[in-house]
Amino acid sequence: MKAVILTAVILGLGACSNDNNNDGTGDNTSGTVDMTSYRIELINLTNNQPFSPPAAMLHDGGFSAWEIGKPASEAIEVLAESGGTSKLISLQQGNPMFTGRGEILAGQTLSFEIGSSDPDVSHLTLATMLVNTNDAFTGLTNIDLKGMTSGDKRVFLTPAYDAGTEFNDELAAHVPGPAAGGEGFNAARDDVTAVVTHHAGVVSKDDGLADSALSQAERFDNPVLLVKITRL
Amino acid sequence: MKKLVTTTMLAFLASTAVEAQELDISITNLTHGSHFTPLLVAAHGATTQLFEPGKAASANLQAMAEGGDISDLSSDVDAAGADKVANPAEGLLAPGASTSFSLSTQEGNDYLSLVAMVLPTNDGFVGMNSLPIPTAAGSYTYQVNAWDAGTEANDEIVNGNGAPGMAGIPADPLGKNGTGATGVATADDNQNIHIHRGVIGDTDPDGGPSDLDSRIHRWLNPVASVTITVK
């Protein structure tokens, strides 16, 4: 076990990405020795909303990836409309990161580790798109993990957010997930409310929105994601 | 503010009970048109869980979620050495109604769970999973969500069938269901325990896809409020 960690650390120092525990779940960038590390488990609680490959990062307390009532950043717009994480990750370049390799299907759990050697880099942000929607996403931002000691666990149930960057027309042409196969990111902002809010859920063709690409199976209520954080 | 949060968290982390406790518990059904079948409330140790989100339901949880039968799940918690209160409302808990009772916990039973079927649904249940019971004297209120056991298609057909593995909804205690529905959904895409996506209903009492009424039987989370008073 120790050997595996050392390998990961060495690769991290080389500023490379690596799959820390070689389990194919995703890529970490690590800091140096004396890391404060966390195991993060993400459980998709929806019936049929696959989550795009998530991005997670540790940072200092001066960063929030989104805020209710404020317009979404371009990074969140891209994430919420297409699942793309590169812009979000670039906002915290050089800090510990995790990016998933595959979707988290409904009912599935993704587990990964992330850690930092800088005691000020103790805040967690993670985000993922509900892909059978126009621009719904979920996650946590700027969660202070300082004060957790080895073995401590915290559990969060997170709501679906609406990025406010794309009108929720539910059209096949505009929903990128497998239920529709439409367009992902589009720089045009055409939502009636142009700030981040909670998401109201999808209507679906089974509830009277005749041209919706979605069925009752894609409907959801909050919370949509369960996050378990264990300080290692 | 940040300091306060940290302090609260530390207090919370340090609050794991080891000694026996006397708890007063009150549970309120927050829905507008759904009943809860008899509740099972249990204080148990860290290794016991009545249900686990993201995992398949046990057969005994399935029996509770599909038909409201808590007898086998109740035996499970007894076997695990839990302290329990079964059926505190002595029957159904109506929309807006509350039930209050006391629970004495033994040393080591530091986590509280509760379940009951949400009626009318196919396999929906209200569930709190392993809440660490606070130890400092005071009153604590929690919001609780509705889960889908993932074991039965949400067809929304009221046919009197509550047996595990049998399709259909046992009853609508409000008596506002229709008949003759063709069925809303086939098997869940997510067959692990997950947040219930809600019922869809329709407004046709003599047919349509659903026997439920979209104006009456829908809900949004949270569906229950639980207040624990630590003496």
Short mmCIF file of C-alpha atoms in Angstrom, two decimals:
data_model
loop_
_atom_site.label_atom_id
_atom_site.label_comp_id
_atom_site.label_asym_id
_atom_site.label_seq_id
_atom_site.Cartn_x
_atom_site.Cartn_y
_atom_site.Cartn_z
CA MET A 1 0.00 0.00 0.00
CA LYS A 2 2.73 2.43 0.95
CA ALA A 3 4.55 1.66 -2.30
CA VAL A 4 1.46 2.55 -4.30
CA ILE A 5 1.11 5.88 -2.52
CA LEU A 6 4.77 6.73 -3.06
CA THR A 7 4.46 6.01 -6.76
CA ALA A 8 1.48 8.26 -6.99
CA VAL A 9 3.27 11.03 -5.16
CA ILE A 10 6.30 10.80 -7.40
CA LEU A 11 4.18 10.99 -10.50
CA GLY A 12 2.34 13.91 -8.98
CA LEU A 13 5.57 15.80 -8.42
CA GLY A 14 6.32 15.29 -12.05
CA ALA A 15 3.18 17.32 -12.73
CA CYS A 16 1.62 14.41 -14.54
CA SER A 17 -1.85 13.03 -14.25
CA ASN A 18 -2.16 9.52 -13.01
CA ASP A 19 -4.77 7.05 -11.98
CA ASN A 20 -3.83 6.92 -8.31
CA ASN A 21 -4.99 3.48 -7.37
CA ASN A 22 -4.92 2.19 -10.93
CA ASP A 23 -8.58 1.23 -10.82
CA GLY A 24 -9.61 2.98 -13.98
CA THR A 25 -11.99 5.41 -12.27
CA GLY A 26 -10.16 8.60 -13.10
CA ASP A 27 -7.10 10.78 -12.90
CA ASN A 28 -5.52 12.54 -9.95
CA THR A 29 -2.87 15.15 -9.66
CA SER A 30 -1.18 14.87 -6.28
CA GLY A 31 0.79 17.25 -4.12
CA THR A 32 3.85 16.36 -2.12
CA VAL A 33 4.44 14.22 0.96
CA ASP A 34 2.55 14.71 4.26
CA MET A 35 -0.72 14.89 2.44
CA THR A 36 -4.07 15.41 4.10
CA SER A 37 -6.17 12.99 2.09
CA TYR A 38 -9.85 12.26 1.74
CA ARG A 39 -11.86 9.45 0.22
CA ILE A 40 -14.83 10.85 -1.68
CA GLU A 41 -17.78 8.62 -2.61
CA LEU A 42 -20.40 9.88 -5.04
CA ILE A 43 -23.72 8.00 -5.30
CA ASN A 44 -26.11 8.88 -8.12
CA LEU A 45 -29.58 8.92 -6.48
CA THR A 46 -31.65 9.52 -9.64
CA ASN A 47 -33.63 6.98 -11.65
CA ASN A 48 -32.26 7.77 -15.09
CA GLN A 49 -29.99 10.81 -15.07
CA PRO A 50 -26.44 9.64 -15.74
CA PHE A 51 -23.90 12.05 -14.25
CA SER A 52 -21.12 13.30 -16.51
CA PRO A 53 -17.56 12.39 -15.45
CA PRO A 54 -17.19 14.57 -12.35
CA ALA A 55 -14.47 17.07 -11.56
CA ALA A 56 -13.26 17.57 -8.00
CA MET A 57 -10.64 19.92 -6.63
CA LEU A 58 -9.17 21.15 -3.38
CA HIS A 59 -8.51 24.86 -3.00
CA ASP A 60 -8.30 27.62 -0.42
CA GLY A 61 -11.43 29.26 0.97
CA GLY A 62 -11.50 32.06 -1.58
CA PHE A 63 -13.21 30.20 -4.40
CA SER A 64 -16.84 29.33 -5.10
CA ALA A 65 -17.56 27.67 -8.44
CA TRP A 66 -21.15 28.93 -8.43
CA GLU A 67 -23.51 30.93 -6.27
CA ILE A 68 -27.31 31.00 -6.16
CA GLY A 69 -28.53 34.25 -7.70
CA LYS A 70 -25.32 34.96 -9.61
CA PRO A 71 -24.78 34.30 -13.33
CA ALA A 72 -22.92 31.05 -13.98
CA SER A 73 -19.28 31.33 -14.99
CA GLU A 74 -18.38 30.07 -18.44
CA ALA A 75 -16.82 27.06 -16.68
CA ILE A 76 -20.13 26.14 -15.05
CA GLU A 77 -22.05 26.89 -18.24
CA VAL A 78 -19.88 24.41 -20.15
CA LEU A 79 -20.16 21.83 -17.38
CA ALA A 80 -23.94 22.18 -17.01
CA GLU A 81 -24.67 22.10 -20.76
CA SER A 82 -22.15 19.51 -21.94
CA GLY A 83 -20.47 17.90 -18.93
CA GLY A 84 -17.09 19.30 -19.99
CA THR A 85 -14.78 19.91 -17.02
CA SER A 86 -11.63 21.42 -18.54
CA LYS A 87 -12.63 25.05 -17.99
CA LEU A 88 -13.65 24.37 -14.39
CA ILE A 89 -10.37 22.64 -13.69
CA SER A 90 -8.38 25.44 -15.27
CA LEU A 91 -9.78 27.84 -12.65
CA GLN A 92 -7.70 26.06 -9.99
CA GLN A 93 -4.67 25.11 -12.08
CA GLY A 94 -1.93 23.56 -9.96
CA ASN A 95 -4.20 22.50 -7.11
CA PRO A 96 -5.12 18.87 -6.37
CA MET A 97 -7.66 17.63 -8.92
CA PHE A 98 -9.67 14.57 -9.77
CA THR A 99 -11.46 14.05 -13.07
CA GLY A 100 -13.61 10.99 -13.64
CA ARG A 101 -13.13 8.84 -16.72
CA GLY A 102 -16.70 7.72 -17.18
CA GLU A 103 -20.25 8.67 -16.34
CA ILE A 104 -21.73 7.75 -12.98
CA LEU A 105 -24.87 5.92 -14.05
CA ALA A 106 -28.00 6.08 -11.89
CA GLY A 107 -27.52 3.88 -8.83
CA GLN A 108 -23.77 3.66 -9.27
CA THR A 109 -21.10 4.77 -6.82
CA LEU A 110 -17.78 6.38 -7.76
CA SER A 111 -15.04 6.37 -5.14
CA PHE A 112 -11.77 8.26 -5.38
CA GLU A 113 -9.15 9.91 -3.20
CA ILE A 114 -7.89 13.46 -3.23
CA GLY A 115 -5.36 15.11 -0.96
CA SER A 116 -3.29 18.20 -0.36
CA SER A 117 -0.06 18.92 1.50
CA ASP A 118 -0.96 22.60 1.92
CA PRO A 119 -3.09 23.12 5.06
CA ASP A 120 -4.73 26.16 3.44
CA VAL A 121 -5.85 24.06 0.47
CA SER A 122 -8.59 22.42 2.52
CA HIS A 123 -11.79 23.33 0.68
CA LEU A 124 -13.59 20.97 -1.67
CA THR A 125 -15.44 21.72 -4.89
CA LEU A 126 -16.95 19.02 -7.06
CA ALA A 127 -19.43 19.19 -9.92
CA THR A 128 -21.17 16.99 -12.47
CA MET A 129 -23.95 17.41 -15.06
CA LEU A 130 -27.28 15.57 -15.08
CA VAL A 131 -26.86 14.68 -18.72
CA ASN A 132 -30.52 14.10 -19.64
CA THR A 133 -31.27 17.80 -19.07
CA ASN A 134 -30.58 21.11 -20.78
CA ASP A 135 -28.33 22.61 -18.10
CA ALA A 136 -28.77 20.88 -14.73
CA PHE A 137 -25.78 20.14 -12.55
CA THR A 138 -25.06 19.15 -8.97
CA GLY A 139 -22.17 19.11 -6.58
CA LEU A 140 -20.57 20.96 -3.70
CA THR A 141 -18.49 24.09 -3.71
CA ASN A 142 -16.16 25.64 -1.16
CA ILE A 143 -16.83 23.04 1.53
CA ASP A 144 -14.34 23.51 4.37
CA LEU A 145 -12.86 20.15 5.36
CA LYS A 146 -10.45 21.60 7.91
CA GLY A 147 -11.11 20.22 11.36
CA MET A 148 -11.80 16.70 10.18
CA THR A 149 -9.49 14.20 11.82
CA SER A 150 -8.48 10.78 10.59
CA GLY A 151 -11.52 8.51 10.26
CA ASP A 152 -14.09 11.33 10.43
CA LYS A 153 -16.94 11.07 7.95
CA ARG A 154 -19.29 13.72 6.58
CA VAL A 155 -22.32 13.10 4.39
CA PHE A 156 -23.95 15.61 2.03
CA LEU A 157 -27.15 15.26 0.01
CA THR A 158 -27.01 17.76 -2.84
CA PRO A 159 -29.82 19.33 -4.92
CA ALA A 160 -29.94 19.78 -8.68
CA TYR A 161 -28.99 23.29 -9.77
CA ASP A 162 -30.07 25.07 -12.95
CA ALA A 163 -27.15 26.97 -14.50
CA GLY A 164 -29.53 29.54 -15.98
CA THR A 165 -27.68 29.45 -19.28
CA GLU A 166 -30.05 27.40 -21.47
CA PHE A 167 -33.83 27.35 -21.69
CA ASN A 168 -35.28 24.08 -20.37
CA ASP A 169 -37.01 23.11 -23.62
CA GLU A 170 -36.12 19.39 -23.19
CA LEU A 171 -35.83 19.15 -26.99
CA ALA A 172 -33.85 16.27 -28.47
CA ALA A 173 -31.72 18.84 -30.26
CA HIS A 174 -30.62 20.48 -27.00
CA VAL A 175 -30.28 17.68 -24.43
CA PRO A 176 -26.94 15.88 -24.82
CA GLY A 177 -27.58 12.73 -22.74
CA PRO A 178 -28.50 9.27 -24.01
CA ALA A 179 -32.24 10.00 -23.75
CA ALA A 180 -31.86 12.64 -26.48
CA GLY A 181 -28.40 12.81 -28.05
CA GLY A 182 -28.54 16.52 -28.81
CA GLU A 183 -26.17 19.45 -28.61
CA GLY A 184 -24.02 20.07 -25.56
CA PHE A 185 -22.43 23.46 -25.02
CA ASN A 186 -23.72 26.48 -26.85
CA ALA A 187 -22.36 29.90 -25.91
CA ALA A 188 -25.74 31.57 -26.40
CA ARG A 189 -27.56 32.23 -23.14
CA ASP A 190 -31.32 31.99 -23.63
CA ASP A 191 -32.76 31.03 -20.24
CA VAL A 192 -35.59 33.09 -18.78
CA THR A 193 -33.69 33.37 -15.50
CA ALA A 194 -30.06 34.11 -16.16
CA VAL A 195 -28.63 33.20 -12.75
CA VAL A 196 -27.94 29.94 -10.94
CA THR A 197 -30.98 28.63 -9.05
CA HIS A 198 -32.29 25.30 -7.83
CA HIS A 199 -33.61 23.17 -10.69
CA ALA A 200 -37.36 22.57 -10.86
CA GLY A 201 -37.03 19.10 -12.36
CA VAL A 202 -37.90 17.99 -15.87
CA VAL A 203 -41.46 17.95 -17.22
CA SER A 204 -41.18 15.07 -19.75
CA LYS A 205 -43.51 14.03 -22.56
CA ASP A 206 -45.34 11.80 -20.08
CA ASP A 207 -46.46 14.89 -18.21
CA GLY A 208 -47.75 16.84 -21.18
CA LEU A 209 -44.67 18.46 -22.75
CA ALA A 210 -45.36 16.88 -26.13
CA ASP A 211 -42.04 17.64 -27.81
CA SER A 212 -39.86 16.72 -24.82
CA ALA A 213 -37.23 14.09 -25.55
CA LEU A 214 -37.56 12.93 -21.96
CA SER A 215 -39.95 10.41 -20.40
CA GLN A 216 -41.16 9.94 -16.84
CA ALA A 217 -38.03 7.86 -16.23
CA GLU A 218 -35.82 10.96 -16.42
CA ARG A 219 -37.83 12.88 -13.85
CA PHE A 220 -36.16 13.49 -10.50
CA ASP A 221 -36.69 15.06 -7.12
CA ASN A 222 -34.03 16.40 -4.79
CA PRO A 223 -31.57 15.35 -3.54
CA VAL A 224 -29.88 13.86 -6.60
CA LEU A 225 -26.40 13.08 -5.26
CA LEU A 226 -25.06 11.63 -2.02
CA VAL A 227 -21.49 12.61 -1.15
CA LYS A 228 -19.59 10.75 1.57
CA ILE A 229 -16.29 12.29 2.63
CA THR A 230 -13.89 10.31 4.82
CA ARG A 231 -10.70 11.89 6.13
CA LEU A 232 -8.02 9.24 5.67
CA MET B 1 -19.51 32.52 10.65
CA LYS B 2 -16.83 30.20 9.41
CA LYS B 3 -15.61 29.66 12.96
CA LEU B 4 -19.10 28.87 14.11
CA VAL B 5 -19.54 26.21 11.46
CA THR B 6 -16.25 24.60 12.40
CA THR B 7 -17.17 24.57 16.06
CA THR B 8 -20.54 23.05 15.32
CA MET B 9 -18.93 20.38 13.22
CA LEU B 10 -16.44 19.50 15.93
CA ALA B 11 -19.19 19.32 18.50
CA PHE B 12 -21.14 17.11 16.17
CA LEU B 13 -18.19 14.83 15.58
CA ALA B 14 -17.51 14.59 19.29
CA SER B 15 -21.11 13.84 20.12
CA THR B 16 -21.22 10.13 19.37
CA ALA B 17 -23.05 8.58 22.26
CA VAL B 18 -21.79 5.67 24.31
CA GLU B 19 -24.30 5.75 27.12
CA ALA B 20 -28.00 4.90 27.19
CA GLN B 21 -30.38 7.74 26.30
CA GLU B 22 -34.02 8.69 26.76
CA LEU B 23 -35.43 10.26 23.60
CA ASP B 24 -38.76 11.87 22.78
CA ILE B 25 -39.42 11.60 19.06
CA SER B 26 -42.08 13.27 16.93
CA ILE B 27 -42.62 12.43 13.26
CA THR B 28 -44.79 14.56 10.95
CA ASN B 29 -46.06 13.56 7.51
CA LEU B 30 -45.39 16.68 5.41
CA THR B 31 -47.08 15.46 2.23
CA HIS B 32 -50.42 16.79 0.98
CA GLY B 33 -51.95 13.56 -0.26
CA SER B 34 -49.88 10.55 0.79
CA HIS B 35 -50.17 8.38 3.89
CA PHE B 36 -47.34 6.61 5.72
CA THR B 37 -47.89 2.94 6.57
CA PRO B 38 -46.79 1.79 10.09
CA LEU B 39 -43.41 3.29 10.93
CA LEU B 40 -40.43 1.30 12.13
CA VAL B 41 -38.07 3.44 14.21
CA ALA B 42 -34.83 1.92 15.49
CA ALA B 43 -31.75 3.02 17.43
CA HIS B 44 -28.86 0.79 16.48
CA GLY B 45 -25.09 0.47 16.30
CA ALA B 46 -22.75 1.69 13.59
CA THR B 47 -22.75 -1.57 11.65
CA THR B 48 -26.55 -1.91 11.27
CA GLN B 49 -28.45 -0.27 8.41
CA LEU B 50 -32.11 -0.62 7.48
CA PHE B 51 -31.28 0.54 3.97
CA GLU B 52 -28.32 1.88 2.07
CA PRO B 53 -28.67 4.38 -0.81
CA GLY B 54 -27.01 3.11 -3.98
CA LYS B 55 -27.35 -0.53 -2.90
CA ALA B 56 -30.06 -3.11 -3.61
CA ALA B 57 -32.91 -3.34 -1.08
CA SER B 58 -33.04 -6.34 1.24
CA ALA B 59 -36.06 -8.64 0.84
CA ASN B 60 -37.44 -7.38 4.14
CA LEU B 61 -37.04 -3.73 3.14
CA GLN B 62 -38.79 -4.61 -0.13
CA ALA B 63 -41.75 -6.05 1.83
CA MET B 64 -42.01 -2.76 3.74
CA ALA B 65 -41.70 -0.58 0.62
CA GLU B 66 -44.13 -2.54 -1.57
CA GLY B 67 -46.77 -3.44 0.99
CA GLY B 68 -46.06 -1.62 4.26
CA ASP B 69 -45.21 -4.87 6.06
CA ILE B 70 -42.59 -4.15 8.75
CA SER B 71 -42.77 -7.51 10.56
CA ASP B 72 -39.65 -9.08 9.07
CA LEU B 73 -37.66 -5.84 9.09
CA SER B 74 -38.65 -5.50 12.74
CA SER B 75 -37.23 -8.98 13.44
CA ASP B 76 -34.01 -7.92 11.68
CA VAL B 77 -33.52 -4.95 13.99
CA ASP B 78 -34.27 -7.12 17.04
CA ALA B 79 -31.64 -9.60 15.88
CA ALA B 80 -29.16 -6.73 15.53
CA GLY B 81 -29.73 -5.74 19.17
CA ALA B 82 -31.45 -2.48 18.25
CA ASP B 83 -33.96 -0.56 20.35
CA LYS B 84 -37.13 -0.02 18.39
CA VAL B 85 -40.61 1.40 18.28
CA ALA B 86 -42.86 -0.31 15.75
CA ASN B 87 -46.07 1.30 14.54
CA PRO B 88 -46.16 4.30 16.93
CA ALA B 89 -49.12 5.86 15.09
CA GLU B 90 -51.08 2.60 15.49
CA GLY B 91 -51.84 2.46 11.80
CA LEU B 92 -51.55 4.97 8.97
CA LEU B 93 -50.10 8.45 9.45
CA ALA B 94 -52.25 10.82 7.38
CA PRO B 95 -51.03 13.87 5.43
CA GLY B 96 -50.17 16.59 7.93
CA ALA B 97 -50.51 14.26 10.92
CA SER B 98 -47.88 13.68 13.60
CA THR B 99 -47.03 10.86 15.97
CA SER B 100 -45.03 11.28 19.18
CA PHE B 101 -43.44 8.58 21.32
CA SER B 102 -40.46 7.83 23.56
CA LEU B 103 -37.50 5.61 22.77
CA SER B 104 -34.99 4.34 25.33
CA THR B 105 -31.67 3.46 23.78
CA GLN B 106 -29.06 1.08 25.15
CA GLU B 107 -25.39 1.86 25.30
CA GLY B 108 -23.87 1.65 21.82
CA ASN B 109 -27.13 2.15 19.92
CA ASP B 110 -26.07 5.60 18.77
CA TYR B 111 -27.74 5.81 15.34
CA LEU B 112 -31.38 6.38 14.50
CA SER B 113 -33.17 5.05 11.42
CA LEU B 114 -36.81 5.03 10.40
CA VAL B 115 -38.83 3.72 7.49
CA ALA B 116 -42.45 3.51 6.32
CA MET B 117 -44.07 3.01 2.95
CA VAL B 118 -45.52 6.06 1.21
CA LEU B 119 -49.03 5.15 0.09
CA PRO B 120 -50.11 5.25 -2.73
CA THR B 121 -46.84 4.33 -4.44
CA ASN B 122 -45.48 1.11 -5.89
CA ASP B 123 -42.34 0.93 -3.75
CA GLY B 124 -41.76 4.38 -2.32
CA PHE B 125 -40.79 4.84 1.32
CA VAL B 126 -39.90 7.59 3.73
CA GLY B 127 -36.49 6.81 5.14
CA MET B 128 -33.91 8.19 7.53
CA ASN B 129 -30.65 6.26 7.45
CA SER B 130 -28.32 6.10 10.46
CA LEU B 131 -28.57 9.58 11.90
CA PRO B 132 -25.95 10.00 14.66
CA ILE B 133 -28.15 10.64 17.71
CA PRO B 134 -27.20 13.92 19.40
CA THR B 135 -26.16 13.65 23.04
CA ALA B 136 -26.43 17.21 24.35
CA ALA B 137 -29.83 18.01 25.85
CA GLY B 138 -32.04 19.85 23.41
CA SER B 139 -34.45 19.56 20.55
CA TYR B 140 -33.22 18.69 17.06
CA THR B 141 -35.29 18.69 13.85
CA TYR B 142 -34.43 16.82 10.65
CA GLN B 143 -36.04 16.74 7.20
CA VAL B 144 -36.49 13.30 5.67
CA ASN B 145 -36.82 12.30 2.02
CA ALA B 146 -38.83 9.74 0.02
CA TRP B 147 -36.84 6.88 -1.50
CA ASP B 148 -37.61 4.33 -4.20
CA ALA B 149 -36.70 0.77 -3.23
CA GLY B 150 -35.90 0.03 -6.88
CA THR B 151 -37.70 -3.30 -6.62
CA GLU B 152 -40.98 -2.65 -8.47
CA ALA B 153 -42.02 -0.88 -11.65
CA ASN B 154 -43.71 2.44 -10.88
CA ASP B 155 -46.77 1.49 -12.94
CA GLU B 156 -49.13 3.53 -10.70
CA ILE B 157 -51.85 0.90 -11.08
CA VAL B 158 -53.96 0.53 -7.92
CA ASN B 159 -54.90 -3.14 -7.87
CA GLY B 160 -54.76 -4.05 -4.18
CA ASN B 161 -51.48 -5.86 -4.50
CA GLY B 162 -48.94 -5.21 -1.78
CA ALA B 163 -47.11 -8.54 -1.78
CA PRO B 164 -43.39 -8.32 -2.50
CA GLY B 165 -42.62 -8.93 -6.16
CA MET B 166 -46.21 -8.39 -7.28
CA ALA B 167 -46.97 -5.40 -9.50
CA GLY B 168 -49.35 -2.70 -8.42
CA ILE B 169 -50.26 -0.40 -5.53
CA PRO B 170 -52.19 -1.80 -2.54
CA ALA B 171 -54.55 1.14 -2.01
CA ASP B 172 -55.04 4.87 -1.77
CA PRO B 173 -56.13 5.57 1.81
CA LEU B 174 -57.65 8.87 0.60
CA GLY B 175 -59.90 6.91 -1.76
CA LYS B 176 -59.07 9.28 -4.61
CA ASN B 177 -57.54 6.79 -7.02
CA GLY B 178 -58.91 5.94 -10.44
CA THR B 179 -59.16 2.55 -12.11
CA GLY B 180 -58.38 1.06 -15.48
CA ALA B 181 -54.94 2.61 -15.95
CA THR B 182 -52.62 1.20 -18.58
CA GLY B 183 -49.48 1.74 -16.49
CA VAL B 184 -46.94 4.56 -16.33
CA ALA B 185 -43.60 2.79 -16.22
CA THR B 186 -41.87 -0.52 -16.56
CA ALA B 187 -39.01 -1.58 -14.27
CA ASP B 188 -36.87 1.19 -12.75
CA ASP B 189 -33.71 2.11 -14.64
CA ASN B 190 -32.08 2.40 -11.22
CA GLN B 191 -32.80 -0.82 -9.31
CA ASN B 192 -30.73 0.23 -6.32
CA ILE B 193 -32.27 2.34 -3.57
CA HIS B 194 -32.54 5.89 -4.89
CA ILE B 195 -34.50 9.11 -4.40
CA HIS B 196 -38.07 8.61 -5.62
CA ARG B 197 -38.71 10.66 -8.75
CA GLY B 198 -42.29 11.23 -7.63
CA VAL B 199 -45.52 9.91 -9.03
CA ILE B 200 -46.88 11.41 -12.22
CA GLY B 201 -50.61 10.63 -12.07
CA ASP B 202 -53.21 11.83 -14.53
CA THR B 203 -56.70 13.34 -14.36
CA ASP B 204 -58.63 10.42 -15.89
CA PRO B 205 -60.43 8.40 -13.18
CA ASP B 206 -61.46 5.67 -15.64
CA GLY B 207 -58.24 5.06 -17.56
CA GLY B 208 -55.16 6.89 -18.74
CA PRO B 209 -51.65 5.79 -17.83
CA SER B 210 -52.05 6.19 -14.04
CA ASP B 211 -54.63 5.37 -11.38
CA LEU B 212 -53.20 8.20 -9.28
CA ASP B 213 -54.41 11.79 -9.52
CA SER B 214 -51.73 14.26 -10.59
CA ARG B 215 -53.47 16.99 -8.57
CA ILE B 216 -53.61 14.97 -5.36
CA HIS B 217 -50.92 12.33 -5.06
CA ARG B 218 -47.72 14.16 -5.95
CA TRP B 219 -45.18 15.32 -3.39
CA LEU B 220 -41.82 17.02 -3.19
CA ASN B 221 -39.01 16.25 -0.76
CA PRO B 222 -38.76 16.43 2.16
CA VAL B 223 -41.79 14.29 3.01
CA ALA B 224 -41.32 14.05 6.75
CA SER B 225 -40.04 16.13 9.63
CA VAL B 226 -38.51 14.36 12.62
CA THR B 227 -37.88 16.11 15.93
CA ILE B 228 -35.71 14.39 18.51
CA THR B 229 -35.66 15.74 22.04
CA VAL B 230 -32.68 14.62 24.09
CA LYS B 231 -33.40 14.88 27.82
#
